[in-house]
Tab-separated table of C-alpha atoms and ligand atoms in Angstrom:
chain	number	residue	atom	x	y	z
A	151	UNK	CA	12.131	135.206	34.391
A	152	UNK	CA	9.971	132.667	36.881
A	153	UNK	CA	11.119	132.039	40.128
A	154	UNK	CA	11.268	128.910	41.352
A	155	UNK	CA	8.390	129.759	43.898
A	156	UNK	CA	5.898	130.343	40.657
A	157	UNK	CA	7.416	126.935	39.408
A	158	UNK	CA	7.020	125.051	42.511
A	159	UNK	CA	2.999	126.508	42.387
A	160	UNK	CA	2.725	125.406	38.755
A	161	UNK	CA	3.938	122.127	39.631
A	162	UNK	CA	1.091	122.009	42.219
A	163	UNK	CA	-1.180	122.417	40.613
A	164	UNK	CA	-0.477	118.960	38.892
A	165	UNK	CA	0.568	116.965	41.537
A	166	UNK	CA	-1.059	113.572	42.358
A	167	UNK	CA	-3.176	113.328	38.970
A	168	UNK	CA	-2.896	109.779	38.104
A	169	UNK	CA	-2.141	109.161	34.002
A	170	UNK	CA	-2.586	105.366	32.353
A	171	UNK	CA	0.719	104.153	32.228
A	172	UNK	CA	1.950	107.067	34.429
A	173	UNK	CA	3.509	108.838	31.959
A	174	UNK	CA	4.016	112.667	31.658
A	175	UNK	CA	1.824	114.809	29.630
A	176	UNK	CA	3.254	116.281	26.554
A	177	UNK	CA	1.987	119.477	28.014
A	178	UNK	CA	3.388	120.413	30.650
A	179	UNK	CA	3.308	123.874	31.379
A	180	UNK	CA	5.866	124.097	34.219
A	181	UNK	CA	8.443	122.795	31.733
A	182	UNK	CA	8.005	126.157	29.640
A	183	UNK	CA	9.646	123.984	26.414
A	184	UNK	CA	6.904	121.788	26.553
A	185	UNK	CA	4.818	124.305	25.359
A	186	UNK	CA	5.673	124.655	21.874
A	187	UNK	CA	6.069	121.302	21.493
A	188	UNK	CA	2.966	119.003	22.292
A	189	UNK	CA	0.522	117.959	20.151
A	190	UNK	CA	-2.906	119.755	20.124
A	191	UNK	CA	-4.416	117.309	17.923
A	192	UNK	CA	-5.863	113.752	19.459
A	193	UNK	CA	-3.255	110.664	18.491
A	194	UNK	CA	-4.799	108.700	16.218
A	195	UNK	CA	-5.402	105.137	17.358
A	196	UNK	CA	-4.149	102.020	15.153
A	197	UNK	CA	-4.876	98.964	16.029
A	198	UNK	CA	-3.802	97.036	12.866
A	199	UNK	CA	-1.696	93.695	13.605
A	200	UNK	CA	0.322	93.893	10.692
A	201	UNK	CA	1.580	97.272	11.901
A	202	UNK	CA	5.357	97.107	11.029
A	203	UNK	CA	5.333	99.308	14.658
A	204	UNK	CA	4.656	95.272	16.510
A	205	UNK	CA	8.169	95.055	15.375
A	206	UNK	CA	11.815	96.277	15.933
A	207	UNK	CA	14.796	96.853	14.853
A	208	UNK	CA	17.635	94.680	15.488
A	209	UNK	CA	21.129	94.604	17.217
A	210	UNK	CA	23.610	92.059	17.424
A	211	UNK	CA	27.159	91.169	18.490
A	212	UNK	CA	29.074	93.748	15.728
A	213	UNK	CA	27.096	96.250	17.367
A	214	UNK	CA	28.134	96.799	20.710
A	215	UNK	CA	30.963	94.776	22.330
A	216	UNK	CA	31.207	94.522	26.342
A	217	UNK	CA	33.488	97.284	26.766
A	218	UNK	CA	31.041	99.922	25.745
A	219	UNK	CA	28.891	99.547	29.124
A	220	UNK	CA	32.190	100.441	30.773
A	221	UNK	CA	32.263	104.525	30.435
A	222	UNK	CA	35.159	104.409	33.159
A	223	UNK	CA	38.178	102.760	30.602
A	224	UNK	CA	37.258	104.704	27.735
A	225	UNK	CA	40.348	107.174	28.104
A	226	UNK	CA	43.682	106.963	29.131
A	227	UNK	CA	42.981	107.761	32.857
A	228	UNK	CA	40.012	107.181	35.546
A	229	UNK	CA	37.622	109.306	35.446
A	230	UNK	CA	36.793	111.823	38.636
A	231	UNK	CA	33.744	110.654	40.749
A	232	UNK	CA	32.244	108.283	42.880
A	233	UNK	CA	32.164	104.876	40.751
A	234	UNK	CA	28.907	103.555	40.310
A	235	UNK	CA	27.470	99.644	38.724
A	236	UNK	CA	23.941	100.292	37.489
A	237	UNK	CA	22.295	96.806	36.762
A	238	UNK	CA	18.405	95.885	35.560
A	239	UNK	CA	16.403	94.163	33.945
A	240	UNK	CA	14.381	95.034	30.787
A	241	UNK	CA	10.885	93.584	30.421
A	242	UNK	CA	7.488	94.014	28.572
A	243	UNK	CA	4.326	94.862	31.103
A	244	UNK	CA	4.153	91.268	31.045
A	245	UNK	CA	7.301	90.340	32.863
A	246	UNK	CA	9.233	88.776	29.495
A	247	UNK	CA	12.449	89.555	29.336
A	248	UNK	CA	13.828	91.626	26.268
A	249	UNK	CA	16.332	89.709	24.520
A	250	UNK	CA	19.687	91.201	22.906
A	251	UNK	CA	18.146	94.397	22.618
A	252	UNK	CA	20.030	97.850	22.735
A	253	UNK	CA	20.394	99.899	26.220
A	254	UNK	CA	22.310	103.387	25.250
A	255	UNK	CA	22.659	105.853	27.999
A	256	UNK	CA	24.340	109.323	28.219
A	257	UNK	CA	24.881	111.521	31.098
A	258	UNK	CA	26.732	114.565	32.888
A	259	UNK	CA	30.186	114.162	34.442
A	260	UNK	CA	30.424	113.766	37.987
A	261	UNK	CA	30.820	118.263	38.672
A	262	UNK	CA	27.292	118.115	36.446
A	263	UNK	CA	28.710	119.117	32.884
A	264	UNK	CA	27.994	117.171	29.603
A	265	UNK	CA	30.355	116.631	27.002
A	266	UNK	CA	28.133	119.175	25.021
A	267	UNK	CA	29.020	122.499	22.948
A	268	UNK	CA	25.824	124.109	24.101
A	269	UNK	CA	26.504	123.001	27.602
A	270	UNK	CA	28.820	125.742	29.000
A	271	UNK	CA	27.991	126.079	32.496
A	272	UNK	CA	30.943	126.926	34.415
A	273	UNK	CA	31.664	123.513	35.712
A	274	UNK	CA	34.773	121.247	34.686
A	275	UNK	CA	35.067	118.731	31.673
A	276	UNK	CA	36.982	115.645	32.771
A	277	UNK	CA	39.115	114.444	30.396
A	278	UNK	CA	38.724	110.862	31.466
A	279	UNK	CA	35.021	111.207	31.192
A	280	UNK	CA	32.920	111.401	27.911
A	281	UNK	CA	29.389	109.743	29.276
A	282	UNK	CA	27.941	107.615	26.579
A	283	UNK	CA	27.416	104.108	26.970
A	284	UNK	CA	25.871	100.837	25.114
A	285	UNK	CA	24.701	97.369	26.198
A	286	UNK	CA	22.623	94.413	24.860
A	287	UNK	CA	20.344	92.743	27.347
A	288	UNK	CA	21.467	89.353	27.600
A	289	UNK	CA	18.677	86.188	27.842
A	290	UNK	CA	17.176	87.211	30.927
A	291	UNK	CA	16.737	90.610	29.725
A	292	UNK	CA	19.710	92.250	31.843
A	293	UNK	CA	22.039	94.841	31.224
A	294	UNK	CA	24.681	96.472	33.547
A	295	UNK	CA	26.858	99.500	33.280
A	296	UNK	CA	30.091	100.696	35.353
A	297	UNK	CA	30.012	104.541	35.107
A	298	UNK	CA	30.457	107.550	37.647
A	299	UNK	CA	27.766	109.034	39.584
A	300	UNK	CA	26.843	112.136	37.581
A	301	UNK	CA	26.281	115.712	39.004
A	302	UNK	CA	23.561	117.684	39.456
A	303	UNK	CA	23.748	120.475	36.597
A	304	UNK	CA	21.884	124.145	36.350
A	305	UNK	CA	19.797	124.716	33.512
A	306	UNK	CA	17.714	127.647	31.872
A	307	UNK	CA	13.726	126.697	32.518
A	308	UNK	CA	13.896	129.805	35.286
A	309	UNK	CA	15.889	131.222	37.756
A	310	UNK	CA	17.976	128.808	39.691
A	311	UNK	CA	16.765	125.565	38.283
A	312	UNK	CA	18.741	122.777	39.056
A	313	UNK	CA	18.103	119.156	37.690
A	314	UNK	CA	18.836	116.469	39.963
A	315	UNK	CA	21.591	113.923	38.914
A	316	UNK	CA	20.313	111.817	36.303
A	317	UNK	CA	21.468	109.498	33.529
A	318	UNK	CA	19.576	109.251	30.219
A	319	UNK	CA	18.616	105.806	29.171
A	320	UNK	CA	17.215	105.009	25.923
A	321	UNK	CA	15.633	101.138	25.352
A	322	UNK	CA	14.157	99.194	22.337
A	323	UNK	CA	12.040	96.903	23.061
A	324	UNK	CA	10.394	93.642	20.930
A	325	UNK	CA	8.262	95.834	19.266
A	326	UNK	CA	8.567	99.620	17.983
A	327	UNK	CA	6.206	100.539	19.798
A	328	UNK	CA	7.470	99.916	23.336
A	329	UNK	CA	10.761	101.968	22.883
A	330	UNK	CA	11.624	104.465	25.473
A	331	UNK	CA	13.278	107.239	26.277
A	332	UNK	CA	13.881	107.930	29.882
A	333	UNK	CA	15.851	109.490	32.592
A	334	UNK	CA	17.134	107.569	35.674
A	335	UNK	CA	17.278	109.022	38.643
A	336	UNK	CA	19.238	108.227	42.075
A	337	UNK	CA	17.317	107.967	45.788
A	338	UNK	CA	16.893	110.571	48.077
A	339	UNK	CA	17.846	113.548	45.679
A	340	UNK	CA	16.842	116.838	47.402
A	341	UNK	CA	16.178	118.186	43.679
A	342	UNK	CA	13.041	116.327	43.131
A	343	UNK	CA	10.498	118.286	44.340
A	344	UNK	CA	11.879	121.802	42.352
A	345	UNK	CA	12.273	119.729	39.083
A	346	UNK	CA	9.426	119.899	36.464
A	347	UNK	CA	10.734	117.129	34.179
A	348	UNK	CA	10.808	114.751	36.936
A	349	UNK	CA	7.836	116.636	38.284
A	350	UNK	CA	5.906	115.921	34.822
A	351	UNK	CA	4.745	112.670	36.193
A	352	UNK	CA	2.501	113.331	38.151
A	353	UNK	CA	1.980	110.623	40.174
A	354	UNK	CA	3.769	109.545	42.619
A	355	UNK	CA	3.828	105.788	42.363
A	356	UNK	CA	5.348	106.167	38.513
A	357	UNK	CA	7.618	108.517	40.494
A	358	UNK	CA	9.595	106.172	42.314
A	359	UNK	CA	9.962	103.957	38.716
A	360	UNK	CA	11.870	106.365	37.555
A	361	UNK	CA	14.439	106.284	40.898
A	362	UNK	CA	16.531	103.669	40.888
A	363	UNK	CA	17.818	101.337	44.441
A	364	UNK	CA	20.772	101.649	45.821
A	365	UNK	CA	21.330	97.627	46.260
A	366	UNK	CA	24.139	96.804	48.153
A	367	UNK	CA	24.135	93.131	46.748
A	368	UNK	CA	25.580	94.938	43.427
A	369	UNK	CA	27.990	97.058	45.097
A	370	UNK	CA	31.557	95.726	44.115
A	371	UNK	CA	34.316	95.566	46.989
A	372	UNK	CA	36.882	98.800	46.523
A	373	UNK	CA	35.013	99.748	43.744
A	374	UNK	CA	31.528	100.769	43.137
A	375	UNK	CA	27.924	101.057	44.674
A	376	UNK	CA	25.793	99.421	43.133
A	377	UNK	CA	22.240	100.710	41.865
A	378	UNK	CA	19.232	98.492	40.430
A	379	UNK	CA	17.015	100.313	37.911
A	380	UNK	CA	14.895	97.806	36.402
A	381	UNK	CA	12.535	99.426	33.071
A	382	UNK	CA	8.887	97.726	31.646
A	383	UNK	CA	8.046	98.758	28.335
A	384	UNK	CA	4.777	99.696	27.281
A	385	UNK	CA	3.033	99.146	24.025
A	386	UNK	CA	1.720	96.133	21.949
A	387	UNK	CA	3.979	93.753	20.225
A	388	UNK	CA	3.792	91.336	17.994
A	389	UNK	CA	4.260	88.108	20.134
A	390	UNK	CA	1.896	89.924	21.899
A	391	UNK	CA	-0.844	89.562	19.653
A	392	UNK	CA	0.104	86.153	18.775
A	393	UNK	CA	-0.359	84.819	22.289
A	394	UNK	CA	-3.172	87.029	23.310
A	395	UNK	CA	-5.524	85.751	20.309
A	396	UNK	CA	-4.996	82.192	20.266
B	281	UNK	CA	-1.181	88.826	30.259
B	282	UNK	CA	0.594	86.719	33.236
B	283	UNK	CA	1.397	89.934	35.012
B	284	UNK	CA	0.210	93.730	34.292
B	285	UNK	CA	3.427	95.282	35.460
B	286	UNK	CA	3.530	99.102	35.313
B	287	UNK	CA	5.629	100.891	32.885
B	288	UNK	CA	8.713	102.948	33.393
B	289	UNK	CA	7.151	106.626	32.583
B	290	UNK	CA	8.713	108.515	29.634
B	291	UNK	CA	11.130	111.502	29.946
B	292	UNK	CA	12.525	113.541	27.826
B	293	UNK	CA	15.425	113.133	25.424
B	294	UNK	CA	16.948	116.869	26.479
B	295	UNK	CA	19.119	118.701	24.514
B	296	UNK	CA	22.367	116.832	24.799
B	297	UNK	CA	21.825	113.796	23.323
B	298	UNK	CA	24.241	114.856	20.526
B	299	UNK	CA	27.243	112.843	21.590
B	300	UNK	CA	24.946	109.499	22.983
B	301	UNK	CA	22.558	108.774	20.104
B	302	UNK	CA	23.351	109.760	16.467
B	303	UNK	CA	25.903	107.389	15.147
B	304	UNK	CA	27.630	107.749	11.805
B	305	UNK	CA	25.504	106.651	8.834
B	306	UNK	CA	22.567	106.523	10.686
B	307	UNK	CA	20.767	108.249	7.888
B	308	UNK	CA	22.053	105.925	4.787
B	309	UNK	CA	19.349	103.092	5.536
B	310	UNK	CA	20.486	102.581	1.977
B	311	UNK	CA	23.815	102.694	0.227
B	312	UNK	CA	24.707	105.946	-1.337
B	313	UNK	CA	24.872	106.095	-5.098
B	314	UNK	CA	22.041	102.874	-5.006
B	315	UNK	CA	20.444	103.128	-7.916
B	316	UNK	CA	17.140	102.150	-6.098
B	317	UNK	CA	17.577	104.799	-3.521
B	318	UNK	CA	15.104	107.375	-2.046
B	319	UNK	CA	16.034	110.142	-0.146
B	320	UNK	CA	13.284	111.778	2.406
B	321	UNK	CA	14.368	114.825	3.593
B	322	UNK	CA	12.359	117.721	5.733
B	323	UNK	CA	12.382	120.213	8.911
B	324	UNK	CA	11.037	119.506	12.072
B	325	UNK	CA	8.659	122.863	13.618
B	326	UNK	CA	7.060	123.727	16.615
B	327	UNK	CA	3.746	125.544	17.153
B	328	UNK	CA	5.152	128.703	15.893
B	329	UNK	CA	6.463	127.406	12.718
B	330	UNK	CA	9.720	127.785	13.854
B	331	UNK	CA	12.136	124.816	12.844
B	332	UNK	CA	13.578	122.699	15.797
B	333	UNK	CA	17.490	122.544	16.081
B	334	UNK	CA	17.403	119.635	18.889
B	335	UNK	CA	15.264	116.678	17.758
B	336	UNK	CA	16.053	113.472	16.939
B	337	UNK	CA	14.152	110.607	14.069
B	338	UNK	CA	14.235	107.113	14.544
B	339	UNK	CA	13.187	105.376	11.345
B	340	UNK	CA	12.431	101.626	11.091
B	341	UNK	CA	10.605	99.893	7.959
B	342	UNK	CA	9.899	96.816	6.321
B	343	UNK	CA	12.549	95.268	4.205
B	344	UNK	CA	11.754	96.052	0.322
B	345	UNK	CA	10.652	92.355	0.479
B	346	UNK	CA	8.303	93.053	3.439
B	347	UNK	CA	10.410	91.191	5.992
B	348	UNK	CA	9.616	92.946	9.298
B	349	UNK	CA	12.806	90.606	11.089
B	350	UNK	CA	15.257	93.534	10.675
B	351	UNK	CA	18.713	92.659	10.275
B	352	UNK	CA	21.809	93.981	12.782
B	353	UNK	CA	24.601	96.179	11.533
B	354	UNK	CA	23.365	99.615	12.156
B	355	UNK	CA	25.670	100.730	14.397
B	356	UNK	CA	28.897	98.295	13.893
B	357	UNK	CA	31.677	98.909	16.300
B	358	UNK	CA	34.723	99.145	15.687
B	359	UNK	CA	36.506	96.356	18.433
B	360	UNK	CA	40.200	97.782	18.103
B	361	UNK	CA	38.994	100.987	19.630
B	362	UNK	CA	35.557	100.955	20.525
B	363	UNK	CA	34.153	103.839	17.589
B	364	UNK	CA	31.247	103.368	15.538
B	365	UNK	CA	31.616	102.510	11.775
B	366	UNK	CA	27.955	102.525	10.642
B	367	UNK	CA	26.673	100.271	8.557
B	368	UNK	CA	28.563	98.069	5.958
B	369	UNK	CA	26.407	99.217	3.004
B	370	UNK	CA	25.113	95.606	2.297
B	371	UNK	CA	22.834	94.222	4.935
B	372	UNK	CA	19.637	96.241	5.388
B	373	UNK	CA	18.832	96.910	8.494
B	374	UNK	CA	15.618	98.607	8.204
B	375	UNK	CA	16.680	101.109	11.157
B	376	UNK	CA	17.594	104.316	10.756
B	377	UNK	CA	18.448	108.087	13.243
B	378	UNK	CA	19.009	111.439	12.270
B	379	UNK	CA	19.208	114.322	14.016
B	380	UNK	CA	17.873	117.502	12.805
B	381	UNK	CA	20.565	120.267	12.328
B	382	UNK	CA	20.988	123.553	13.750
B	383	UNK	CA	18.167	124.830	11.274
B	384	UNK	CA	15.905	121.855	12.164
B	385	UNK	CA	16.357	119.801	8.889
B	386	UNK	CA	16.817	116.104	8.685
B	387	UNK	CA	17.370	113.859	5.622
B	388	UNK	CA	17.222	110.062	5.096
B	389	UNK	CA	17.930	107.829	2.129
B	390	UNK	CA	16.683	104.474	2.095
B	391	UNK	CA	14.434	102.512	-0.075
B	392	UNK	CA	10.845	102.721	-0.687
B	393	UNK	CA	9.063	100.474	1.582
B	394	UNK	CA	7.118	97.410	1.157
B	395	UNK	CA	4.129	97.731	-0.529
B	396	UNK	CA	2.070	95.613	2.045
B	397	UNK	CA	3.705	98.176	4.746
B	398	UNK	CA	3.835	101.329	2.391
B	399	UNK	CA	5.648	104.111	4.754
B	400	UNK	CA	8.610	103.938	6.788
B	401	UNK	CA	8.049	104.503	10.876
B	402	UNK	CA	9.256	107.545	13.100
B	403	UNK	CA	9.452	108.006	16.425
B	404	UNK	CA	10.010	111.494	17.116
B	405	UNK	CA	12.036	112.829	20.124
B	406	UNK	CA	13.033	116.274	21.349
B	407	UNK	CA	14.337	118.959	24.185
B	408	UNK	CA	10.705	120.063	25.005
B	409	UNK	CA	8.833	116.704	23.916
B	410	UNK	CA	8.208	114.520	27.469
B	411	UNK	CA	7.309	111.730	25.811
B	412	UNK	CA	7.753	110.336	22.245
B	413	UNK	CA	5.752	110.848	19.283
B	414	UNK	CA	5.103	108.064	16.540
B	415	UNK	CA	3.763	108.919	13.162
B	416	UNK	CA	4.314	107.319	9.726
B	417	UNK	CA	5.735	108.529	6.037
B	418	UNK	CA	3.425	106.860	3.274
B	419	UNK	CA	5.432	107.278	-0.562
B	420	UNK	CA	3.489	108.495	-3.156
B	421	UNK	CA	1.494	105.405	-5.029
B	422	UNK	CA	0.875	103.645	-1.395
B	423	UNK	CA	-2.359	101.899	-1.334
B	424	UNK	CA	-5.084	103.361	1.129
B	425	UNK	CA	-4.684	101.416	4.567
B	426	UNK	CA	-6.929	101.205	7.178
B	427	UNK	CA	-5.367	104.496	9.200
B	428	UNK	CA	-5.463	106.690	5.715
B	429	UNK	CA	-8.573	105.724	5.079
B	430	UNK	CA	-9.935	106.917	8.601
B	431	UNK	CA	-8.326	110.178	8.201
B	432	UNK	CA	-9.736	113.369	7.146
B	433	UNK	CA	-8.230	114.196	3.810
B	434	UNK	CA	-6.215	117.717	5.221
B	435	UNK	CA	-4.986	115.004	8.188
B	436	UNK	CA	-4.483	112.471	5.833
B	437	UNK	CA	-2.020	115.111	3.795
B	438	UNK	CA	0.124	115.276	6.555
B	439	UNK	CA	1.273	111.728	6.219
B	440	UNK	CA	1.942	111.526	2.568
B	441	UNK	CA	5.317	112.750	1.546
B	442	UNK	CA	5.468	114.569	-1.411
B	443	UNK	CA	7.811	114.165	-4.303
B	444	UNK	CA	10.336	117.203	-4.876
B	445	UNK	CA	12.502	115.777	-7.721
B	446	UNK	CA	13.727	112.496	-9.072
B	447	UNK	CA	13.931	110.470	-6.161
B	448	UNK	CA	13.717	112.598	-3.615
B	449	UNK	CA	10.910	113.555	-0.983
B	450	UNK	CA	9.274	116.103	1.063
B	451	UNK	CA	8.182	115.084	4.814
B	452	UNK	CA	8.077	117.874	7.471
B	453	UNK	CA	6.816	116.944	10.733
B	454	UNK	CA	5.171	119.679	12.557
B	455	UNK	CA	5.260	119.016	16.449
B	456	UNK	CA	1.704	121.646	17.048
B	457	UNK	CA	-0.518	123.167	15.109
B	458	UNK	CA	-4.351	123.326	13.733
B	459	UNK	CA	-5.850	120.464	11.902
B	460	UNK	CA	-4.335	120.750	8.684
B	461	UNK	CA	-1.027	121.661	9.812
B	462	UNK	CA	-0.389	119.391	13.140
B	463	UNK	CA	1.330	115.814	11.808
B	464	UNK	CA	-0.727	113.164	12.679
B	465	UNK	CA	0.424	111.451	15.612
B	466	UNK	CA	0.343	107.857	16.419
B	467	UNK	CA	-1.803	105.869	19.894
B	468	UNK	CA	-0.874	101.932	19.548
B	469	UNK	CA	-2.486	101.369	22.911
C	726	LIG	FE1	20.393	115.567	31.337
């Protein structure tokens, strides 16, 4: 299997190369299950404005209730780990908020081990812990979760690979076309540079969107540090061709 | 545009997504036993042809009126102790997830789209896949819209599901391969 020395080379190789919107490339060869699984083909473009993509699903109220964005009281006990208040806001690339849309996140426990059959790394489940959250933004376009700081957790892309903590987020937006599916990282992890998923973009700037601030304006006395991760959507909308053609 | 802010960059969904996306029902976009109902059903491969166990469909479409507004109600909470119920069988929300299973097949049942918006959305995501991929299902009998028409007809195949008995259809969505096999993927700038 690859060391991580070959990795780290691969991952060179990459580095700095600036992509619109600086997101990854579907291929991605230091991420070996990229390879399989990218397109060959160009996308084709569509520019219609009838598109039912300039639109989006909807969630309301008997969808998610405030509790959900709390994934420390969803057992009987506390969980294990350092508490943690994650807080952003949602907008399109032109600064408007999204409205009562749907933020779900999932991540690893605080030892680094998902709630996940096919994860079976020898690390311990917490039985206070499942991981899964939900949240509407409100009016401004915020959201804010109380979790645990997840772990860092080993993984199979080649000998000793490690992903630094992260929590998946996963975003609608006011179009289809602008949802997202991310991963939020936390400042100063020493895993970054032997990572090729966080290492798949490529340039640096979109790097440090993807790592969120430790803002000690959201930290919350005896009980959690707080962390800002705000998130802009890309992709046309709707509104957005209404305004831009008038 | 007042401002030109940068985007958050894409990741991928990874394999464990199991217990933090798929909620129950998220594949009966319409009520079972409707007597109007479709169901699309297919695998999900990779550039070997080999079908892929961890990927995950969103679906949105048009309301059978051709609303676009979408309706909530997909996922529906329970409040006494915070589980999901699904929908409620009577409001259509237009939005629908499905996993593929362990041998990479999905299956949806909803109702055949709007004729002025003749295919239901997807936005595919998987372990492997750094960033999403949209593409579109077109039922049989949809009129030729500007994309189809632009489309080679081996490329345009790939979008059309097929019919495989009384209301039910075929839609596989192949994640790499040559020009006639590769779906076609969707840029919306
Ligand atoms: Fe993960």
């Amino acid at each position: 299997m690859t060391s991580q020395q070959e990795i780290d080379e691969e991952i060179l190789e990459y580095a700095g190369v600036r992509v619109p919107g600086g997101h990854p490339s579907r291929d991605y060869p230091p991420y070996r299950s990229s390879g399989l699984r990218h397109p060959r083909q160009a996308l084709t473009v569509v520019t219609d404005p009838e598109a039912v993509e300039l639109y989006t699903p909807v969630f309301g109220a008997g969808d998610v209730t405030a509790l959900d964005a709390d994934l420390t009281r969803q057992h009987s006990g506390e969980p294990l780990g350092e508490r943690i208040t994650v807080t952003g806001r949602v907008t399109d690339r032109a600064g408007r908020p999204v409205r009562g849309q749907l933020v779900e996140i999932w991540q690893a426990n605080a030892a680094g081990r998902y709630v996940h059959r096919q994860e079976q790394h020898p690390a311990p489940l917490d039985p206070n812990f499942t991981g899964a959250g939900r949240a509407l933004t409100d009016a401004e376009g915020n959201y804010s979760f109380t979790t645990i700081k997840p772990g860092p957790y080993p993984w199979g892309n080649h000998v000793n690979a490690w992903r630094p903590a992260h929590i998946h987020f996963s975003v609608f937006g006011t179009a289809f076309t602008q949802r997202l599916v991310t991963q939020m990282y936390f400042p100063g992890d020493p895993l970054f540079a032997f990572d090729p998923i966080f290492q798949s973009v490529t340039d640096p700037a979109a790097q440090q969107r993807l790592i969120a601030a430790y803002d000690h304006g959201l930290s919350v006395s005896n009980f959690s540090l707080g962390f800002r991760f705000d998130i802009v959507l890309d992709g046309p909308s709707a509104t957005y061709f209404e305004e831009d053609h008038q | 545009m007042s401002q030109n802010l940068e985007p958050t960059p894409s990741q991928t969904v990874g394999p464990f997504f199991g217990y933090g996306l798929p909620f129950p029902g998220g594949s009966d976009v319409a009520p079972a036993g409707h007597p109007d109902a479709v169901s699309v059903h297919g695998f999900v491969y990779d550039g070997e042809g080999n079908p892929i166990p961890d990927a995950i469909l969103d679906f949105w479409q048009a309301a059978p009126d051709g609303s676009r507004a979408g309706s909530p109600g997909s996922l529906r909470v329970d409040t006494s102790n915070g589980r999901l119920l699904g929908r409620d069988g009577v409001r259509f929300t237009g939005f629908g997830r499905v996993g593929t299973d362990g041998d990479g097949h999905w299956a949806l049942r909803t109702f055949a789209p709007a004729p002025d918006a003749p295919y239901l959305a997807v936005c595919v995501f998987a372990r492997g896949l750094l960033h999403h991929l949209f593409t579109r299902i077109y039922f049989p009998g949809a009129p030729e819209d500007a994309l189809l028409a632009g489309l080679s007809p081996e490329r345009r195949a790939t979008l059309l599901a097929r019919p495989e008995s009384d209301r039910v259809l075929r839609f596989d969505v192949r994640l790499q391969g040559g020009e006639a096999e590769e779906t076609v993927f969707l840029d919306f700038g």
